[in-house]
Amino acid sequence: MTGSIAAYKTATLVRLLVKAGAEVQVLMTPEATGFITPLTLSTLSRRPALHALEEEGSWNNHVALGRWADIMLIAPASANTLAKMAAGLCDNLLLAVYLSAACPVMIAPAMDEDMWHHPATARNVRLLREAGHLLLPVEAGELASGLVGEGRMSEPEHITGQLENYFKEAGALKGKTALVTAGPTYEPIDPVRFIGNHSSGKMGIAIADELAARGAAVELVLGPSGETPGAGVRVTRVKTAAEMWEACLRLFRGADITVMAAAVADYRPAAPADKKIKKEAGPLQLSLEKTGDILRELGSLKRARQFLVGFALETDDEEIHALKKLKEKNLDLIVLNSLRDAGAGFTHDTNKVTLFTADGQKRALPLKTKQEVAADVVRVIEEALAGH
Ligand code: CTP
C-alpha cells in the first residue's frame, strides 16, 4: 500500500483476500501509514503489517519477502510509487521488496485525474507494462479532490476478481512442456556475409512468454534476434536453419505444444566460402540449396497427444496457401499473417492474423499488439488441449 486516500479501501481488500483463503503479508510505504493504521491491517491480515526496512532493531528481509509471495499486488499505487518503480528507486521497504520480487506484480493505480493523464505518469505506466507487470485499469468517479474523473483505484471486489482470473489462467498449462521457435536464421555466404531476413523474433518471444505465464515449461529456440524473453523461458540460441533443425528435433519429442514462429531460410548457399569472397569484375553467382523444412519434419513425427502450430506469411491467395500448409504439414493450427495488412508482420509491434484449426475453425483477429495476439493463440491452444 502506498500513500493515497484509496488506502482506506485496503481494509476491505485484505478482508476479502483472507476470506478467499489467501495468506496476506501487508507492506506499506511510510506515507500509507498516515491514511490507515498498521494495527487495522495487522489485525485483518493476521500478520504484522510492515512499513520500515528496520523495525525495533531488526531488519525486515526484503529478499525473503520477495521470494515468499506468489504475487505482489501494489494497491493503491500512487503516482510517486509508480515513478519510483519505473526508475528502479529503492528508498523504502515496499520498493526493496518490489525490486527483489521473483513473482508476478499486479498494480492498481490511484491518483487524481490530472496526475493520471500527465505524460510522465503515462510513460511510467508504459515502462511498467513493458516490464511484464499487470496493470489494472483505474475507475472513473468522484475523486478525493472533489473533482469527478478517472483515477480511482479499482474496487476491492474487482481486484480480487482479477487475482482469481490471474491464478486460474496462470495454472492452465501447468505440467505441459512447450517448444517455440522465433527470429530469423542467417545462412553464411562467407565468414562475413549471410542471407537473412527481417524477422525480429518478437512474435515468437511473446508466445513463449505467454505459454510460460500460463504455467508451461518453455524451451525457446531463438535465431539471431536482439530481443530476449522473460525469465521463465529457457533459450537455445542458434544461427542457421541447420542448427535450428537440430535443436528442434532434439526438443520436439518431449514437447506437448510446439509453435514454429521462426522465419527459417528456405535456401542456403550450397558451398559457403571459408575465406571472404573478394570482389571481381563481373557478376557473382551464388548457388543455393534447400534447407530442411523443420515444420514438415515435426508434422511427420507428431504423435497423437502433441499439438503443432505453424505460421504462414503470405502475400497472395493467403487463405488457400495457409490451409494447404495446415494439411500438408499435419498441423493442428496455423497462424496466417498477410503482408498486405498495414501494421502486420516482421518489425512491427503489432500484428493482424487469422487462425485456422485442423477441425475447420477460422478466426480473423483485428490488429493487436504481438502480446495480445500471443494471448489469443495460446487461448486457442488451451481450448484445443482441453477438448483433446
Ligand atoms: N518453416 C520451417 N522450416 C523451414 C521453413 C519454414 O520450419 N525450412 C516453418 C516456419 O517456422 C513457419 C512455416 O514453416 O511456421 C511456414 O513458413 P513459410 O515460409 O510461410 O512457408 P513455406 O512452407 O516455407 O512455404 P513458402 O515459402 O513456399 O510459402
Coordinates of C-alpha atoms and ligand atoms in Angstrom, one line a residue:
M1 CA 0.0 0.0 0.0
T2 CA 1.2 3.5 -0.8
G3 CA 0.1 6.9 0.3
S4 CA -3.2 7.6 -1.3
I5 CA -6.6 8.2 0.1
A6 CA -7.7 5.0 -1.6
A7 CA -5.6 3.2 1.1
Y8 CA -8.7 3.1 3.3
K9 CA -10.2 0.6 0.9
T10 CA -7.4 -1.8 1.5
A11 CA -9.0 -2.9 4.8
T12 CA -11.9 -4.4 2.7
L13 CA -9.4 -5.7 0.2
V14 CA -7.3 -7.6 2.8
R15 CA -10.5 -8.9 4.4
L16 CA -11.8 -10.3 1.0
L17 CA -8.4 -11.9 0.3
V18 CA -8.1 -13.6 3.7
K19 CA -11.7 -14.8 3.4
A20 CA -10.9 -16.3 0.0
G21 CA -8.1 -18.3 1.7
A22 CA -5.1 -16.2 0.7
E23 CA -2.1 -15.6 3.0
V24 CA -1.6 -11.9 3.0
Q25 CA 1.6 -10.0 4.1
V26 CA 0.9 -6.3 4.2
L27 CA 3.7 -3.9 3.2
M28 CA 3.1 -0.2 3.5
T29 CA 5.2 2.8 2.5
P30 CA 5.7 5.2 5.4
E31 CA 3.2 7.6 3.7
A32 CA 0.5 4.9 3.6
T33 CA 0.5 4.7 7.4
G34 CA -0.9 8.2 7.5
F35 CA -4.0 7.0 5.7
I36 CA -4.7 3.7 7.5
T37 CA -3.1 2.3 10.6
P38 CA -0.8 -0.8 10.5
L39 CA -2.8 -2.0 13.5
T40 CA -6.0 -2.3 11.4
L41 CA -4.2 -4.1 8.6
S42 CA -2.2 -6.4 11.0
T43 CA -5.5 -7.4 12.7
L44 CA -7.2 -8.1 9.4
S45 CA -4.3 -10.0 7.8
R46 CA -3.3 -11.8 11.0
R47 CA 0.4 -10.8 10.4
P48 CA 2.3 -7.7 11.3
A49 CA 1.8 -5.0 8.6
L50 CA 5.4 -4.0 7.8
H51 CA 6.4 -0.4 6.8
A52 CA 10.1 0.0 7.6
L53 CA 13.3 -1.7 6.4
E54 CA 14.3 -1.8 10.0
E55 CA 11.9 -2.2 12.9
E56 CA 12.7 -2.5 16.6
G57 CA 16.3 -3.1 15.9
S58 CA 15.7 -6.0 13.4
W59 CA 15.9 -5.9 9.7
N60 CA 12.9 -6.9 7.5
N61 CA 14.3 -9.3 5.0
H62 CA 13.0 -7.9 1.7
V63 CA 14.6 -10.7 -0.4
A64 CA 12.8 -13.4 1.6
L65 CA 9.5 -11.5 1.3
G66 CA 10.0 -11.1 -2.5
R67 CA 10.5 -14.8 -2.8
W68 CA 7.8 -15.9 -0.5
A69 CA 4.8 -14.4 -2.4
D70 CA 3.0 -16.0 -5.3
I71 CA 2.1 -12.5 -6.5
M72 CA 2.8 -8.9 -5.3
L73 CA -0.1 -6.6 -5.5
I74 CA 0.5 -2.8 -5.2
A75 CA -2.8 -1.2 -4.3
P76 CA -3.2 1.7 -4.2
A77 CA -0.2 2.6 -6.3
S78 CA 0.4 6.3 -6.1
A79 CA 2.0 8.4 -8.9
N80 CA 5.1 8.7 -6.8
T81 CA 5.5 5.0 -6.2
L82 CA 4.8 4.2 -9.9
A83 CA 7.6 6.6 -10.9
K84 CA 10.0 5.1 -8.4
M85 CA 9.2 1.6 -9.6
A86 CA 9.7 2.6 -13.2
A87 CA 13.0 4.2 -12.3
G88 CA 14.2 1.3 -10.1
L89 CA 14.5 3.5 -6.9
C90 CA 14.6 1.8 -3.6
D91 CA 14.1 4.2 -0.6
N92 CA 11.6 2.2 1.4
L93 CA 10.6 -1.4 2.2
L94 CA 7.9 -1.7 -0.4
L95 CA 10.3 -0.7 -3.2
A96 CA 13.1 -3.0 -1.9
V97 CA 10.6 -6.0 -1.9
Y98 CA 9.4 -4.9 -5.4
L99 CA 13.0 -4.9 -6.7
S100 CA 13.7 -8.4 -5.2
A101 CA 10.3 -9.9 -6.1
A102 CA 10.6 -13.2 -8.1
C103 CA 6.8 -13.3 -8.5
P104 CA 4.5 -11.5 -10.9
V105 CA 3.5 -8.0 -10.0
M106 CA -0.1 -6.6 -10.2
I107 CA -0.6 -2.8 -9.9
A108 CA -3.8 -0.9 -9.1
P109 CA -3.0 2.8 -9.6
A110 CA -4.9 5.5 -7.7
M111 CA -4.5 9.3 -8.1
D112 CA -6.2 12.4 -9.3
E113 CA -7.2 12.6 -12.9
D114 CA -4.7 15.2 -14.0
M115 CA -1.9 13.2 -12.4
W116 CA -3.1 10.1 -14.1
H117 CA -3.1 11.8 -17.5
H118 CA 0.2 13.5 -17.1
P119 CA 2.7 12.4 -19.8
A120 CA 5.2 11.4 -17.0
T121 CA 2.7 9.0 -15.4
A122 CA 1.7 7.7 -18.9
R123 CA 5.4 7.0 -19.6
N124 CA 5.9 5.2 -16.2
V125 CA 2.8 3.1 -16.8
R126 CA 4.1 2.1 -20.2
L127 CA 7.5 1.1 -18.7
L128 CA 5.9 -1.0 -16.0
R129 CA 3.7 -2.7 -18.6
E130 CA 6.8 -3.4 -20.7
A131 CA 8.4 -4.9 -17.6
G132 CA 5.6 -7.5 -17.8
H133 CA 3.6 -6.2 -14.9
L134 CA -0.2 -6.5 -14.8
L135 CA -1.8 -3.0 -14.7
L136 CA -5.4 -2.9 -13.5
P137 CA -7.5 -0.1 -15.1
V138 CA -8.3 3.0 -12.9
E139 CA -12.0 3.6 -12.5
A140 CA -14.0 6.8 -13.1
G141 CA -16.0 8.6 -10.5
E142 CA -15.7 11.1 -7.6
L143 CA -12.1 11.8 -6.6
A144 CA -10.7 12.9 -3.2
S145 CA -10.0 16.4 -4.7
G146 CA -13.8 16.8 -5.2
L147 CA -13.4 16.5 -8.9
V148 CA -15.1 13.8 -10.9
G149 CA -12.9 11.9 -13.4
E150 CA -10.6 8.9 -14.0
G151 CA -8.1 7.9 -11.3
R152 CA -10.0 6.0 -8.7
M153 CA -8.4 2.7 -7.5
S154 CA -10.1 -0.4 -8.9
E155 CA -12.7 -1.5 -6.3
P156 CA -11.6 -4.3 -3.9
E157 CA -14.1 -6.7 -5.4
H158 CA -12.7 -6.0 -8.9
I159 CA -9.1 -6.5 -7.7
T160 CA -9.9 -9.9 -6.1
G161 CA -11.7 -10.9 -9.3
Q162 CA -8.6 -10.1 -11.3
L163 CA -6.4 -12.1 -8.9
E164 CA -8.8 -15.1 -9.2
N165 CA -8.7 -14.9 -13.0
Y166 CA -4.9 -14.5 -13.0
F167 CA -4.4 -17.6 -10.9
K168 CA -6.9 -19.6 -13.0
E169 CA -5.1 -18.7 -16.2
A170 CA -1.6 -18.9 -14.7
G171 CA -2.1 -22.6 -13.9
A172 CA -3.9 -23.6 -17.1
L173 CA -0.8 -25.1 -18.7
K174 CA 0.9 -26.4 -15.6
G175 CA 2.7 -29.7 -16.2
K176 CA 2.8 -29.1 -20.0
T177 CA 6.0 -28.6 -21.9
A178 CA 6.3 -26.3 -25.0
L179 CA 8.8 -25.8 -27.8
V180 CA 8.8 -22.4 -29.6
T181 CA 11.0 -21.1 -32.4
A182 CA 11.5 -17.4 -33.1
G183 CA 13.6 -15.0 -35.1
P184 CA 15.3 -15.3 -38.5
T185 CA 18.1 -17.6 -39.5
Y186 CA 21.4 -16.5 -41.0
E187 CA 22.9 -18.6 -43.7
P188 CA 26.6 -17.9 -44.3
I189 CA 27.9 -16.9 -47.7
D190 CA 31.4 -16.5 -46.4
P191 CA 32.8 -15.7 -42.9
V192 CA 31.4 -12.1 -43.0
R193 CA 28.2 -12.3 -45.1
F194 CA 25.0 -14.1 -44.8
I195 CA 21.5 -14.5 -46.3
G196 CA 18.9 -13.5 -43.7
N197 CA 15.5 -11.8 -43.3
H198 CA 13.8 -9.1 -41.3
S199 CA 12.2 -11.2 -38.7
S200 CA 12.6 -9.6 -35.2
G201 CA 11.7 -12.6 -33.1
K202 CA 9.1 -10.5 -31.2
M203 CA 6.0 -12.7 -32.1
G204 CA 7.6 -16.0 -31.1
I205 CA 9.1 -14.5 -27.9
A206 CA 5.6 -13.1 -27.0
I207 CA 4.2 -16.6 -27.5
A208 CA 7.0 -18.2 -25.4
D209 CA 6.4 -15.7 -22.6
E210 CA 2.6 -16.2 -22.7
L211 CA 3.0 -20.0 -22.5
A212 CA 5.3 -19.6 -19.6
A213 CA 2.9 -17.2 -17.9
R214 CA 0.3 -19.9 -18.0
G215 CA 2.5 -22.4 -16.3
A216 CA 4.1 -24.3 -19.2
A217 CA 7.8 -25.3 -19.1
V218 CA 9.0 -23.5 -22.3
E219 CA 12.1 -24.1 -24.5
L220 CA 12.7 -21.4 -27.0
V221 CA 14.9 -22.0 -30.0
L222 CA 15.9 -18.4 -31.0
G223 CA 17.6 -17.3 -34.2
P224 CA 19.8 -14.1 -34.3
S225 CA 17.5 -11.6 -32.6
G226 CA 18.1 -8.6 -30.4
E227 CA 15.1 -9.4 -28.3
T228 CA 15.1 -11.5 -25.1
P229 CA 12.3 -13.5 -23.5
G230 CA 11.2 -13.3 -19.8
A231 CA 12.9 -15.2 -17.0
G232 CA 10.5 -18.1 -17.3
V233 CA 11.8 -19.3 -20.7
R234 CA 14.8 -21.5 -21.4
V235 CA 16.7 -20.3 -24.5
T236 CA 18.8 -22.2 -27.0
R237 CA 20.5 -19.8 -29.4
V238 CA 21.1 -20.8 -33.0
K239 CA 22.2 -19.1 -36.2
T240 CA 21.4 -21.3 -39.2
A241 CA 18.4 -23.3 -40.3
A242 CA 20.5 -26.4 -39.8
E243 CA 21.2 -25.6 -36.2
M244 CA 17.6 -24.8 -35.6
W245 CA 16.6 -28.2 -37.2
E246 CA 19.0 -30.0 -34.8
A247 CA 17.7 -28.1 -31.7
C248 CA 14.1 -28.6 -32.7
L249 CA 14.4 -32.3 -33.4
R250 CA 16.1 -32.8 -30.0
L251 CA 13.4 -30.9 -28.1
F252 CA 10.3 -32.0 -30.0
R253 CA 10.0 -35.4 -28.5
G254 CA 9.3 -34.0 -25.0
A255 CA 7.0 -31.2 -26.2
D256 CA 3.3 -31.3 -25.7
I257 CA 2.9 -28.0 -27.6
T258 CA 5.2 -26.8 -30.4
V259 CA 4.9 -23.3 -32.0
M260 CA 7.1 -22.6 -35.0
A261 CA 7.1 -18.9 -35.3
A262 CA 10.7 -18.5 -36.7
A263 CA 11.2 -17.2 -40.2
V264 CA 13.5 -20.0 -41.3
A265 CA 15.5 -19.6 -44.5
D266 CA 14.2 -21.9 -47.3
Y267 CA 17.6 -21.8 -49.1
R268 CA 21.2 -21.5 -48.1
P269 CA 24.4 -21.1 -50.1
A270 CA 25.4 -24.5 -51.3
A271 CA 29.1 -24.0 -50.6
P272 CA 29.9 -21.2 -48.2
A273 CA 33.4 -19.9 -48.8
D274 CA 35.8 -20.3 -45.8
K275 CA 37.6 -17.1 -46.8
K276 CA 36.0 -13.7 -47.5
I277 CA 34.9 -13.5 -51.1
K278 CA 36.9 -10.7 -52.9
K279 CA 35.1 -8.6 -55.4
E280 CA 36.0 -9.2 -59.0
A281 CA 34.9 -7.7 -62.3
G282 CA 31.6 -9.1 -63.5
P283 CA 28.7 -10.5 -61.6
L284 CA 28.9 -13.1 -58.8
Q285 CA 26.8 -16.2 -59.0
L286 CA 25.7 -17.9 -55.8
S287 CA 24.4 -21.4 -55.9
L288 CA 21.7 -22.1 -53.3
E289 CA 20.4 -25.4 -51.9
K290 CA 17.2 -26.1 -50.0
T291 CA 17.2 -26.2 -46.2
G292 CA 15.2 -28.8 -44.4
D293 CA 11.6 -27.9 -43.7
I294 CA 11.6 -28.3 -39.9
L295 CA 7.8 -27.8 -39.5
R296 CA 7.1 -30.5 -42.1
E297 CA 9.5 -32.9 -40.4
L298 CA 7.9 -32.3 -37.0
G299 CA 4.5 -32.8 -38.5
S300 CA 5.5 -36.2 -39.8
L301 CA 6.9 -37.2 -36.4
K302 CA 3.9 -35.9 -34.4
R303 CA 2.2 -38.3 -32.0
A304 CA -1.5 -38.0 -31.1
R305 CA -1.0 -36.1 -27.8
Q306 CA 1.2 -33.4 -29.4
F307 CA -0.1 -30.1 -30.6
L308 CA 1.7 -28.5 -33.5
V309 CA 1.3 -24.8 -34.6
G310 CA 2.8 -23.3 -37.8
F311 CA 2.9 -19.8 -39.1
A312 CA 2.3 -18.8 -42.7
L313 CA 3.4 -15.5 -44.2
E314 CA 1.7 -14.9 -47.5
T315 CA 1.2 -12.1 -50.0
D316 CA -1.5 -13.6 -52.2
D317 CA -4.2 -16.2 -52.1
E318 CA -3.5 -16.2 -48.4
E319 CA -6.2 -18.5 -47.1
I320 CA -5.7 -21.1 -49.8
H321 CA -2.0 -21.3 -49.1
A322 CA -2.4 -21.3 -45.3
L323 CA -5.0 -24.2 -45.5
K324 CA -2.7 -26.1 -47.8
K325 CA 0.2 -25.8 -45.3
L326 CA -2.1 -26.8 -42.4
K327 CA -3.0 -30.0 -44.1
E328 CA 0.3 -30.9 -45.9
K329 CA 2.4 -30.3 -42.8
N330 CA 0.0 -32.2 -40.5
L331 CA -0.6 -29.1 -38.2
D332 CA -3.3 -28.6 -35.6
L333 CA -3.3 -24.8 -36.0
I334 CA -1.9 -22.3 -38.5
V335 CA -1.4 -18.6 -37.9
L336 CA -1.7 -16.6 -41.1
N337 CA 0.0 -13.2 -41.5
S338 CA -0.8 -11.3 -44.6
L339 CA 1.9 -8.8 -45.7
R340 CA -0.9 -6.8 -47.3
D341 CA -2.2 -5.6 -43.8
A342 CA -0.7 -2.4 -42.6
G343 CA 1.0 -2.8 -39.1
A344 CA 1.3 -6.6 -39.5
G345 CA 4.4 -8.7 -39.9
F346 CA 8.1 -8.5 -39.3
T347 CA 9.4 -5.5 -37.5
H348 CA 6.2 -4.0 -36.1
D349 CA 5.0 -4.3 -32.5
T350 CA 1.5 -5.1 -33.8
N351 CA 0.2 -8.0 -35.9
K352 CA -3.0 -8.9 -37.7
V353 CA -3.5 -12.6 -38.1
T354 CA -6.1 -15.2 -38.9
L355 CA -6.2 -18.5 -37.1
F356 CA -7.2 -21.8 -38.9
T357 CA -7.5 -25.0 -36.9
A358 CA -7.4 -28.5 -38.2
D359 CA -11.0 -29.1 -37.3
G360 CA -12.1 -26.4 -39.7
Q361 CA -12.5 -23.3 -37.5
K362 CA -11.4 -19.9 -38.7
R363 CA -10.8 -16.8 -36.5
A364 CA -9.9 -13.5 -38.1
L365 CA -8.4 -11.2 -35.4
P366 CA -8.2 -7.4 -35.6
L367 CA -4.9 -5.5 -35.5
K368 CA -3.4 -6.1 -32.0
T369 CA -0.1 -5.9 -30.1
K370 CA 2.0 -9.0 -30.5
Q371 CA 1.4 -9.8 -26.8
E372 CA -2.3 -9.7 -27.4
V373 CA -2.0 -11.9 -30.5
A374 CA 0.1 -14.3 -28.4
A375 CA -2.6 -14.5 -25.7
D376 CA -5.2 -15.3 -28.4
V377 CA -3.0 -18.0 -29.9
V378 CA -2.3 -19.6 -26.6
R379 CA -6.0 -19.4 -25.6
V380 CA -6.9 -21.4 -28.8
I381 CA -4.2 -24.0 -27.9
E382 CA -5.5 -24.3 -24.4
E383 CA -9.1 -24.8 -25.6
A384 CA -8.0 -27.4 -28.1
L385 CA -5.9 -29.3 -25.4
A386 CA -8.9 -29.2 -23.1
G387 CA -11.0 -30.8 -25.8
H388 CA -8.4 -33.5 -26.6
Ligands
CTP1 N1 9.4 -23.4 -41.6 C1 10.3 -24.4 -41.1 N2 11.4 -24.7 -41.8 C2 11.7 -24.1 -42.9 C3 10.9 -23.2 -43.4 C4 9.8 -22.8 -42.8 O1 10.0 -24.9 -40.0 N3 12.9 -24.5 -43.5 C5 8.2 -23.1 -40.8 C6 8.1 -21.7 -40.3 O2 8.6 -21.6 -39.0 C7 6.6 -21.4 -40.3 C8 6.1 -22.2 -41.5 O3 7.2 -23.2 -41.8 O4 6.0 -21.9 -39.2 C9 5.8 -21.5 -42.8 O5 6.8 -20.9 -43.3 P1 6.6 -20.1 -44.8 O6 8.0 -19.6 -45.2 O7 5.5 -19.2 -44.8 O8 6.2 -21.3 -45.7 P2 7.0 -22.4 -46.5 O9 6.5 -23.7 -46.1 O10 8.5 -22.1 -46.4 O11 6.4 -22.1 -48.0 P3 6.6 -20.9 -49.0 O12 7.9 -20.3 -48.7 O13 6.6 -21.6 -50.3 O14 5.4 -20.0 -48.7

